[in-house]
PDB file of C-alpha atoms in Angstrom:
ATOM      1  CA  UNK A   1       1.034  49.881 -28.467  1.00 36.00           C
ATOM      2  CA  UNK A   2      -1.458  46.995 -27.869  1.00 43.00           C
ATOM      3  CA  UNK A   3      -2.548  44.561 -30.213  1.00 45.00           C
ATOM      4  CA  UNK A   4      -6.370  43.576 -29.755  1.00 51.00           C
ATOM      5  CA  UNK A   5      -7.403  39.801 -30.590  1.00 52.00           C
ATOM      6  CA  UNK A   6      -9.839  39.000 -32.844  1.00 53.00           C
ATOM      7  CA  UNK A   7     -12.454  36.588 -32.951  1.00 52.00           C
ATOM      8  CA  UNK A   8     -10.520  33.616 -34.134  1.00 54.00           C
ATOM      9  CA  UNK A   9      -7.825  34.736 -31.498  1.00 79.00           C
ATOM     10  CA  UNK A  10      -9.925  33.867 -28.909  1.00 86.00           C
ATOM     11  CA  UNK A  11     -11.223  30.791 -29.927  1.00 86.00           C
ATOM     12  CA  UNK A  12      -7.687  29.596 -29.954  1.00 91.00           C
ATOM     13  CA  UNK A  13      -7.366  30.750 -26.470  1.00 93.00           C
ATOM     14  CA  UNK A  14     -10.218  29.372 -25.332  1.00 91.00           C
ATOM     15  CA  UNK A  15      -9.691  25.991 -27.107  1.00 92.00           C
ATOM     16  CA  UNK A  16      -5.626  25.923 -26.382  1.00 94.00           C
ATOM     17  CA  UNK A  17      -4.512  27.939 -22.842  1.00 95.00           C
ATOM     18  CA  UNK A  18      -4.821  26.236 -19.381  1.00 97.00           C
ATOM     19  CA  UNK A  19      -7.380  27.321 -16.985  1.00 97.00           C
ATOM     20  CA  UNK A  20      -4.822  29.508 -15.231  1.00 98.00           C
ATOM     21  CA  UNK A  21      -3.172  31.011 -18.418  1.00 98.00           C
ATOM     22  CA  UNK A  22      -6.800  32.007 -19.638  1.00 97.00           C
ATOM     23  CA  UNK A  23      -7.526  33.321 -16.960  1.00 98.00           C
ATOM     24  CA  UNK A  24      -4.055  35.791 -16.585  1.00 98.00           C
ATOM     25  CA  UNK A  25      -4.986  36.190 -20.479  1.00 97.00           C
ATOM     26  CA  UNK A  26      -8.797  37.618 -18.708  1.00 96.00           C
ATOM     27  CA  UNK A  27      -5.951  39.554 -16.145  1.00 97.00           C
ATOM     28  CA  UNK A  28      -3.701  40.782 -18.958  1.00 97.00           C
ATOM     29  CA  UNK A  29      -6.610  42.207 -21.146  1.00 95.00           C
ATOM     30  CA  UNK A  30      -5.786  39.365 -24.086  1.00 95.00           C
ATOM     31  CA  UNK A  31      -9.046  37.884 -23.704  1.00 95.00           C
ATOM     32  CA  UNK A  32     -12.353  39.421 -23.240  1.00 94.00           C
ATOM     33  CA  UNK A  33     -14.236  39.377 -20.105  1.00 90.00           C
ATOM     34  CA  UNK A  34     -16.734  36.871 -20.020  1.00 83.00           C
ATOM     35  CA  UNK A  35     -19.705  38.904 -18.252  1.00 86.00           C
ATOM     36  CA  UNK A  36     -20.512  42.288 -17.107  1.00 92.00           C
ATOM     37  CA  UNK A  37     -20.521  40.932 -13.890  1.00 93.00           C
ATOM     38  CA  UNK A  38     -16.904  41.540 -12.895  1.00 93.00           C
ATOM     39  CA  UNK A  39     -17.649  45.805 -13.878  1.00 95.00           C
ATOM     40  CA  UNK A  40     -20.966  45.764 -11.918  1.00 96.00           C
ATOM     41  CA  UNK A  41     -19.473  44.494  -8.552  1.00 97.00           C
ATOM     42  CA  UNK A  42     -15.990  46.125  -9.088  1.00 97.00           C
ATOM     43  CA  UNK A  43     -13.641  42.958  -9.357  1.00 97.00           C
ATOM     44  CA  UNK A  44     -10.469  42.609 -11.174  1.00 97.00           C
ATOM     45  CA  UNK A  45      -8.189  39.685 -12.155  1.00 98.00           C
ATOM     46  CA  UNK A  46      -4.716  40.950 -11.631  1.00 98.00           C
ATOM     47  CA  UNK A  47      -2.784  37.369 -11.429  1.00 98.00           C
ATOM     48  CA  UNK A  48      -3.471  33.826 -12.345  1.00 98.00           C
ATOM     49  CA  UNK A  49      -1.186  30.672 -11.758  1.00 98.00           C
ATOM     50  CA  UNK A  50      -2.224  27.194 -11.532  1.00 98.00           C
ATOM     51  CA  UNK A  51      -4.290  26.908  -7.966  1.00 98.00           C
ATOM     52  CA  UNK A  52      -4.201  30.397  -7.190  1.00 98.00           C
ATOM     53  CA  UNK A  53      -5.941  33.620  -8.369  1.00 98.00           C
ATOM     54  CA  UNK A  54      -5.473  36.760  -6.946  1.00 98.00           C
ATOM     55  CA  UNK A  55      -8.250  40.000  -6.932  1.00 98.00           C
ATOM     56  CA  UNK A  56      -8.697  43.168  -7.048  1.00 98.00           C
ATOM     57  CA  UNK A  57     -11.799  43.844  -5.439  1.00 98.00           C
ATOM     58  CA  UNK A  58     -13.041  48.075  -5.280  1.00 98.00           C
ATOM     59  CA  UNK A  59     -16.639  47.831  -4.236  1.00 98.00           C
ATOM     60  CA  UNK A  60     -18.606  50.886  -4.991  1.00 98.00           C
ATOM     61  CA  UNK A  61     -21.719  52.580  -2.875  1.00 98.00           C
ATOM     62  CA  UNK A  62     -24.750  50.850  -5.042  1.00 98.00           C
ATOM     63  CA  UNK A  63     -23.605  47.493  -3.546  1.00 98.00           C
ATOM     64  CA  UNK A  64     -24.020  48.611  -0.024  1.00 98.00           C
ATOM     65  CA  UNK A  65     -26.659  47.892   2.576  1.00 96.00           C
ATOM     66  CA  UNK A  66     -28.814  50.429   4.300  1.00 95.00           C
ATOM     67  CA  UNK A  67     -25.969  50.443   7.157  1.00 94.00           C
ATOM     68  CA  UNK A  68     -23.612  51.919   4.172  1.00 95.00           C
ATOM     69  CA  UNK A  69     -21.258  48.614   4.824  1.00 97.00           C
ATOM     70  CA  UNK A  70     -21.127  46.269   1.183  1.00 98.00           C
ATOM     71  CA  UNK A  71     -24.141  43.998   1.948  1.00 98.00           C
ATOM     72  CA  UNK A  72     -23.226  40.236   2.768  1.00 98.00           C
ATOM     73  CA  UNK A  73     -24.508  39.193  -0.488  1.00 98.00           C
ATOM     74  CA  UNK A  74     -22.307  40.962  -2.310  1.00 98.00           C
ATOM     75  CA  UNK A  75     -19.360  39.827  -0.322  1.00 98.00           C
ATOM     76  CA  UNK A  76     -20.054  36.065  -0.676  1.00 98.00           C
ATOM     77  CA  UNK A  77     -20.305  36.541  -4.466  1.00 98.00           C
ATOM     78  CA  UNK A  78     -16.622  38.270  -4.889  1.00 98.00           C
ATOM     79  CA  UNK A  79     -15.622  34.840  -2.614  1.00 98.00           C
ATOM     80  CA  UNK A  80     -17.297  32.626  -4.847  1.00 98.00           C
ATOM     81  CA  UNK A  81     -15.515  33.671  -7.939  1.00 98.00           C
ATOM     82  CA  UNK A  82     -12.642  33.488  -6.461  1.00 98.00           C
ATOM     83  CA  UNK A  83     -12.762  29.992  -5.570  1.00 98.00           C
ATOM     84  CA  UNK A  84     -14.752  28.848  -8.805  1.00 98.00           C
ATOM     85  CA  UNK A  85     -11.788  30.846 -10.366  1.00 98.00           C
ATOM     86  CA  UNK A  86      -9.120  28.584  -8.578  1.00 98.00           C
ATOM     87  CA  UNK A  87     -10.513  25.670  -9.062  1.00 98.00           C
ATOM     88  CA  UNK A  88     -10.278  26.630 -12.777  1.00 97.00           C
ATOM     89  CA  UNK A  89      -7.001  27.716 -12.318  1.00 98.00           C
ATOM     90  CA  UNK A  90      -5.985  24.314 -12.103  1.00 97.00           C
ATOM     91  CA  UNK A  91      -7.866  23.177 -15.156  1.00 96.00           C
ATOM     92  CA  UNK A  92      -6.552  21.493 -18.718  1.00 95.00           C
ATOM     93  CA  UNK A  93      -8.400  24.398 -20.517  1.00 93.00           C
ATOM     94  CA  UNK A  94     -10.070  26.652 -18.096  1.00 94.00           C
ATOM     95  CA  UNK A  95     -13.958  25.804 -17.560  1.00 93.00           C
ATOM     96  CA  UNK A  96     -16.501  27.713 -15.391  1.00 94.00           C
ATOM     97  CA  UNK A  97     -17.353  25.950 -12.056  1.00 96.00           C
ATOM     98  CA  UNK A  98     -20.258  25.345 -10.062  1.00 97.00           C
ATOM     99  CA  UNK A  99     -20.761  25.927  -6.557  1.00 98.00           C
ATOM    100  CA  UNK A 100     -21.615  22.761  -4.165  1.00 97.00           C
ATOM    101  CA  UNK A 101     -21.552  24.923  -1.063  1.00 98.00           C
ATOM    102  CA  UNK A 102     -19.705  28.091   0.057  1.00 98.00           C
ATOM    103  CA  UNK A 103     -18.845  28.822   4.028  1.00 98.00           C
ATOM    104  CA  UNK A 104     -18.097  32.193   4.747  1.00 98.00           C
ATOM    105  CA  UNK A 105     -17.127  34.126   7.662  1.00 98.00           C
ATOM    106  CA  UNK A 106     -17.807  37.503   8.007  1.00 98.00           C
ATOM    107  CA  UNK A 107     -14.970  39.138  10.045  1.00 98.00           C
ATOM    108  CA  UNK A 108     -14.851  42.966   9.488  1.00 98.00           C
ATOM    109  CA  UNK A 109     -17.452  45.439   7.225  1.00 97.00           C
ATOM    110  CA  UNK A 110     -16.294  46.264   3.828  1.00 98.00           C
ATOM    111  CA  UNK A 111     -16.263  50.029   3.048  1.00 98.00           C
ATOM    112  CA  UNK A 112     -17.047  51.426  -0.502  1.00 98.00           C
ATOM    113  CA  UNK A 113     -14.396  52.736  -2.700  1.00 98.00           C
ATOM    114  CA  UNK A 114     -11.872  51.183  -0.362  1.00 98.00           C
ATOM    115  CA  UNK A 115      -9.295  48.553  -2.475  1.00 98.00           C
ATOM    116  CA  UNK A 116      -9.194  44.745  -1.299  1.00 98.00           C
ATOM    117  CA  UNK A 117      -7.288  42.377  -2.411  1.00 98.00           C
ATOM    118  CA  UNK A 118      -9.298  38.637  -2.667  1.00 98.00           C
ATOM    119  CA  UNK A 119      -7.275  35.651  -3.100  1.00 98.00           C
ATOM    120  CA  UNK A 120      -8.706  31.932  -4.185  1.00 98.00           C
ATOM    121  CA  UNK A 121      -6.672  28.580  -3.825  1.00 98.00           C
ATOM    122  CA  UNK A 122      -7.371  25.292  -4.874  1.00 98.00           C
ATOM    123  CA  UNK A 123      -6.513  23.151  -1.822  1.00 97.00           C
ATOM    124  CA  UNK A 124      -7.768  19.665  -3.940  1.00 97.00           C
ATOM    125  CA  UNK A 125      -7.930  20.031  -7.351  1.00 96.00           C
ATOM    126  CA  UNK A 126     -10.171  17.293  -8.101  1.00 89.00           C
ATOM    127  CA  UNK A 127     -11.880  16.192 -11.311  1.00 85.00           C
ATOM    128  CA  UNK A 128     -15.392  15.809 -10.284  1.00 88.00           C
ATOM    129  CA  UNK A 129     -15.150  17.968  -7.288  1.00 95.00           C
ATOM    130  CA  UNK A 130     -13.023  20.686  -5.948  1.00 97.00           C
ATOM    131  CA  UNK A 131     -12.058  22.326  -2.413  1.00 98.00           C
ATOM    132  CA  UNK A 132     -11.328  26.145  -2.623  1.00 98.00           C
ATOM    133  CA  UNK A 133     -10.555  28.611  -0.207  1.00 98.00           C
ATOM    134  CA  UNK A 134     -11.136  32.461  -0.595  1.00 98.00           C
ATOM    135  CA  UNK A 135      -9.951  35.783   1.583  1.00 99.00           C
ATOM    136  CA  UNK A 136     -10.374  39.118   1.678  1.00 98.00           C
ATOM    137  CA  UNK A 137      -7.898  41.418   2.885  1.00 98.00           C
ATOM    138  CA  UNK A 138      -7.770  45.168   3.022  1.00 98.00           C
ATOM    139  CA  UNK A 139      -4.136  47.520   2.548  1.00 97.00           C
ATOM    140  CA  UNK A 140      -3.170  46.268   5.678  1.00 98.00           C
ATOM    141  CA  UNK A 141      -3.261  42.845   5.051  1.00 98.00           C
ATOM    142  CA  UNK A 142      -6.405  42.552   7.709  1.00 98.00           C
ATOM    143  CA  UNK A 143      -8.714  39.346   6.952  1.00 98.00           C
ATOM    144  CA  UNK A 144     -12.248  40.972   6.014  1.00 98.00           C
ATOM    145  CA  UNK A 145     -14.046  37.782   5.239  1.00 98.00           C
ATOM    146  CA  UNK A 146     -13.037  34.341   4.048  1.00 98.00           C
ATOM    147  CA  UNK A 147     -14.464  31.274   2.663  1.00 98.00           C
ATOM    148  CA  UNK A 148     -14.380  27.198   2.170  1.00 98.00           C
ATOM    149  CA  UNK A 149     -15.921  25.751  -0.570  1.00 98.00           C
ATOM    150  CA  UNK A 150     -16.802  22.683  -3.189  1.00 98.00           C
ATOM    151  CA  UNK A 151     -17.102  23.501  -6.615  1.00 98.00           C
ATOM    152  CA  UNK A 152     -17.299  21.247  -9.844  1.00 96.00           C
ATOM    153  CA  UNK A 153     -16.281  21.759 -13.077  1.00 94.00           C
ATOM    154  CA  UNK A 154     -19.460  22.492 -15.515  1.00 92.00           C
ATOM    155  CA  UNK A 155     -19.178  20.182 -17.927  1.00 86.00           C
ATOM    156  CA  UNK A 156     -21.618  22.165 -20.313  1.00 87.00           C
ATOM    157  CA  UNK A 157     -18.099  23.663 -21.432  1.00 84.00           C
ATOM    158  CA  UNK A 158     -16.060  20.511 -21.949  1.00 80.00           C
ATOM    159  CA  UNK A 159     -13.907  20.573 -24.958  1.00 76.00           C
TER     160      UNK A 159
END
């Protein structure tokens, strides 16, 4: 039997756990996720530790191109959360990032309804700015796509 949080629950969250332990909390179900963004494009947290986050990432047919492959776009956002993710990973209490810039390289097409896995380190864990990186892999453990980037903390949600 699960216990749901309450309000007040996760304002202590937010205000107490590390980046990385809010964001296994996200993983765990404990905390509620933070946009509808993650449903939309598929993606789920399954494991947070401090510079690393590891995905989920089951793309479904409305984010694919007119060649039926999941359109770039959609790829590069699924690498930026991870790395904005690992960069908050390694935070006091976690804080969104923002992205400076974002490198990817497109290696193989992603197929809808097919299972990925997407994993984000924090390579420098900075306090004004942070280095990333971000792959995708498929069942096989084949790269798909990966990506270098600089994020920042937004300070908007310093506490």
């Amino acid at each position: 039997m699960s216990v749901e949080a309450g309000p007040q629950d996760h304002s202590d969250m937010w205000n107490t756990l590390s980046g990385a332990e809010l964001i296994q909390a996200l993983a765990d179900g404990r905390f509620p996720e933070i946009s509808d963004v993650n449903q939309h494009i598929g993606q789920v947290i399954t494991s947070a530790e401090p510079g690393r986050v590891d995905i989920s990432w089951t793309p479904a047919e409305h984010l694919c191109n007119p060649g039926g492959t999941v359109h770039g776009g959609y790829i590069a956002m699924i690498l930026d959360n991870a790395v904005c993710l690992a960069g908050s990973s390694t935070c006091e209490h976690f804080m969104p990032m923002l992205t400076l810039n974002l490198n990817i390289d497109y290696l193989r097409g992603v197929q809808a309804g097919r299972t990925y896995t997407v994993t984000g380190t924090c390579v420098h864990p900075g306090s004004t700015r942070m280095v990333a990186n971000a792959l995708i892999s498929d069942a096989s453990g084949r790269p798909i796509a990966q990506a270098s980037a600089s994020v920042l903390p937004n300070r908007t949600f310093a506490r």
